[in-house]
Amino acid sequence: MIGLSLMLAFVIAGMTYSPQFSSPANTTGAYTFFQTTSTPLPQEEDHSEVGSTDGIVLMGGVIALIIILPIMAKYKAWAKTG
């Protein structure tokens, strides 16, 4: 299962990568390596809060419910067989 998962991850990663080819007129290919990026605009207000773990706690609760609810639903069936 691990090998299959890794193979699938590599295939998907390979399919998302698309190299940019330089034009035939450019013999050095220098502009391919020295592309400029636009400067991001300054944000007026930062909405993030340093040290906030609200999202992490919420996701942990959701994961715990996903694990615990099926166990609680099948507990009576498991208790009868044991």
PDB file of C-alpha atoms in Angstrom:
ATOM      1  CA  MET A   1       0.000   0.000   0.000  1.00  0.00           C
ATOM      2  CA  ILE A   2       2.844   2.382   0.809  1.00  0.00           C
ATOM      3  CA  GLY A   3       4.542   1.661  -2.503  1.00  0.00           C
ATOM      4  CA  LEU A   4       1.317   2.157  -4.422  1.00  0.00           C
ATOM      5  CA  SER A   5       0.690   5.434  -2.613  1.00  0.00           C
ATOM      6  CA  LEU A   6       4.199   6.687  -3.363  1.00  0.00           C
ATOM      7  CA  MET A   7       3.899   5.685  -7.013  1.00  0.00           C
ATOM      8  CA  LEU A   8       0.567   7.484  -7.305  1.00  0.00           C
ATOM      9  CA  ALA A   9       2.034  10.595  -5.645  1.00  0.00           C
ATOM     10  CA  PHE A  10       4.992  10.628  -8.046  1.00  0.00           C
ATOM     11  CA  VAL A  11       2.770  10.171 -11.097  1.00  0.00           C
ATOM     12  CA  ILE A  12       0.485  13.011 -10.017  1.00  0.00           C
ATOM     13  CA  ALA A  13       3.467  15.248  -9.236  1.00  0.00           C
ATOM     14  CA  GLY A  14       4.967  14.443 -12.632  1.00  0.00           C
ATOM     15  CA  MET A  15       1.741  15.286 -14.421  1.00  0.00           C
ATOM     16  CA  THR A  16       1.444  18.697 -12.751  1.00  0.00           C
ATOM     17  CA  TYR A  17       4.962  19.801 -13.723  1.00  0.00           C
ATOM     18  CA  SER A  18       5.224  21.446 -17.136  1.00  0.00           C
ATOM     19  CA  PRO A  19       8.629  22.896 -18.095  1.00  0.00           C
ATOM     20  CA  GLN A  20       8.793  26.144 -20.085  1.00  0.00           C
ATOM     21  CA  PHE A  21      10.852  25.868 -23.234  1.00  0.00           C
ATOM     22  CA  SER A  22      12.850  28.804 -24.509  1.00  0.00           C
ATOM     23  CA  SER A  23      12.354  30.099 -28.031  1.00  0.00           C
ATOM     24  CA  PRO A  24      14.868  29.122 -30.748  1.00  0.00           C
ATOM     25  CA  ALA A  25      15.969  32.771 -31.103  1.00  0.00           C
ATOM     26  CA  ASN A  26      17.324  32.729 -27.555  1.00  0.00           C
ATOM     27  CA  THR A  27      20.552  30.724 -27.656  1.00  0.00           C
ATOM     28  CA  THR A  28      21.692  31.438 -24.091  1.00  0.00           C
ATOM     29  CA  GLY A  29      18.468  30.638 -22.262  1.00  0.00           C
ATOM     30  CA  ALA A  30      19.383  33.294 -19.714  1.00  0.00           C
ATOM     31  CA  TYR A  31      15.934  34.806 -19.469  1.00  0.00           C
ATOM     32  CA  THR A  32      14.546  31.449 -18.399  1.00  0.00           C
ATOM     33  CA  PHE A  33      16.558  31.607 -15.179  1.00  0.00           C
ATOM     34  CA  PHE A  34      16.240  35.336 -14.493  1.00  0.00           C
ATOM     35  CA  GLN A  35      12.544  36.006 -14.690  1.00  0.00           C
ATOM     36  CA  THR A  36      11.284  38.935 -12.689  1.00  0.00           C
ATOM     37  CA  THR A  37       8.289  38.636 -10.428  1.00  0.00           C
ATOM     38  CA  SER A  38       5.819  41.345  -9.613  1.00  0.00           C
ATOM     39  CA  THR A  39       6.076  42.997  -6.217  1.00  0.00           C
ATOM     40  CA  PRO A  40       3.087  42.123  -4.030  1.00  0.00           C
ATOM     41  CA  LEU A  41       0.846  44.981  -3.026  1.00  0.00           C
ATOM     42  CA  PRO A  42       1.050  45.955   0.639  1.00  0.00           C
ATOM     43  CA  GLN A  43      -1.871  44.727   2.682  1.00  0.00           C
ATOM     44  CA  GLU A  44      -3.744  47.295   4.669  1.00  0.00           C
ATOM     45  CA  GLU A  45      -4.710  44.964   7.486  1.00  0.00           C
ATOM     46  CA  ASP A  46      -3.364  41.581   8.494  1.00  0.00           C
ATOM     47  CA  HIS A  47      -6.189  39.246   9.496  1.00  0.00           C
ATOM     48  CA  SER A  48      -4.009  36.500  10.925  1.00  0.00           C
ATOM     49  CA  GLU A  49      -3.364  36.261  14.634  1.00  0.00           C
ATOM     50  CA  VAL A  50       0.032  35.086  15.827  1.00  0.00           C
ATOM     51  CA  GLY A  51      -0.200  31.931  17.922  1.00  0.00           C
ATOM     52  CA  SER A  52      -3.820  31.204  17.037  1.00  0.00           C
ATOM     53  CA  THR A  53      -4.600  27.482  17.078  1.00  0.00           C
ATOM     54  CA  ASP A  54      -8.372  27.664  16.628  1.00  0.00           C
ATOM     55  CA  GLY A  55      -8.273  25.972  13.224  1.00  0.00           C
ATOM     56  CA  ILE A  56      -5.979  23.210  14.450  1.00  0.00           C
ATOM     57  CA  VAL A  57      -8.203  22.463  17.450  1.00  0.00           C
ATOM     58  CA  LEU A  58     -11.315  22.419  15.247  1.00  0.00           C
ATOM     59  CA  MET A  59      -9.722  20.032  12.752  1.00  0.00           C
ATOM     60  CA  GLY A  60      -8.534  17.790  15.595  1.00  0.00           C
ATOM     61  CA  GLY A  61     -12.097  17.610  16.894  1.00  0.00           C
ATOM     62  CA  VAL A  62     -13.424  16.692  13.447  1.00  0.00           C
ATOM     63  CA  ILE A  63     -10.809  13.943  13.071  1.00  0.00           C
ATOM     64  CA  ALA A  64     -11.608  12.608  16.539  1.00  0.00           C
ATOM     65  CA  LEU A  65     -15.318  12.457  15.670  1.00  0.00           C
ATOM     66  CA  ILE A  66     -14.571  10.655  12.406  1.00  0.00           C
ATOM     67  CA  ILE A  67     -12.681   8.009  14.387  1.00  0.00           C
ATOM     68  CA  ILE A  68     -14.865   7.742  17.510  1.00  0.00           C
ATOM     69  CA  LEU A  69     -18.377   7.786  15.995  1.00  0.00           C
ATOM     70  CA  PRO A  70     -18.002   4.558  13.945  1.00  0.00           C
ATOM     71  CA  ILE A  71     -16.444   2.802  16.954  1.00  0.00           C
ATOM     72  CA  MET A  72     -19.360   3.829  19.164  1.00  0.00           C
ATOM     73  CA  ALA A  73     -21.865   2.771  16.494  1.00  0.00           C
ATOM     74  CA  LYS A  74     -20.368  -0.748  16.231  1.00  0.00           C
ATOM     75  CA  TYR A  75     -19.603  -1.220  19.954  1.00  0.00           C
ATOM     76  CA  LYS A  76     -22.779  -3.180  20.711  1.00  0.00           C
ATOM     77  CA  ALA A  77     -22.137  -5.629  17.864  1.00  0.00           C
ATOM     78  CA  TRP A  78     -18.527  -6.102  18.997  1.00  0.00           C
ATOM     79  CA  ALA A  79     -19.564  -6.579  22.648  1.00  0.00           C
ATOM     80  CA  LYS A  80     -21.947  -9.438  21.747  1.00  0.00           C
ATOM     81  CA  THR A  81     -19.297 -11.446  19.880  1.00  0.00           C
ATOM     82  CA  GLY A  82     -16.626 -11.085  22.574  1.00  0.00           C
TER      83      GLY A  82
END
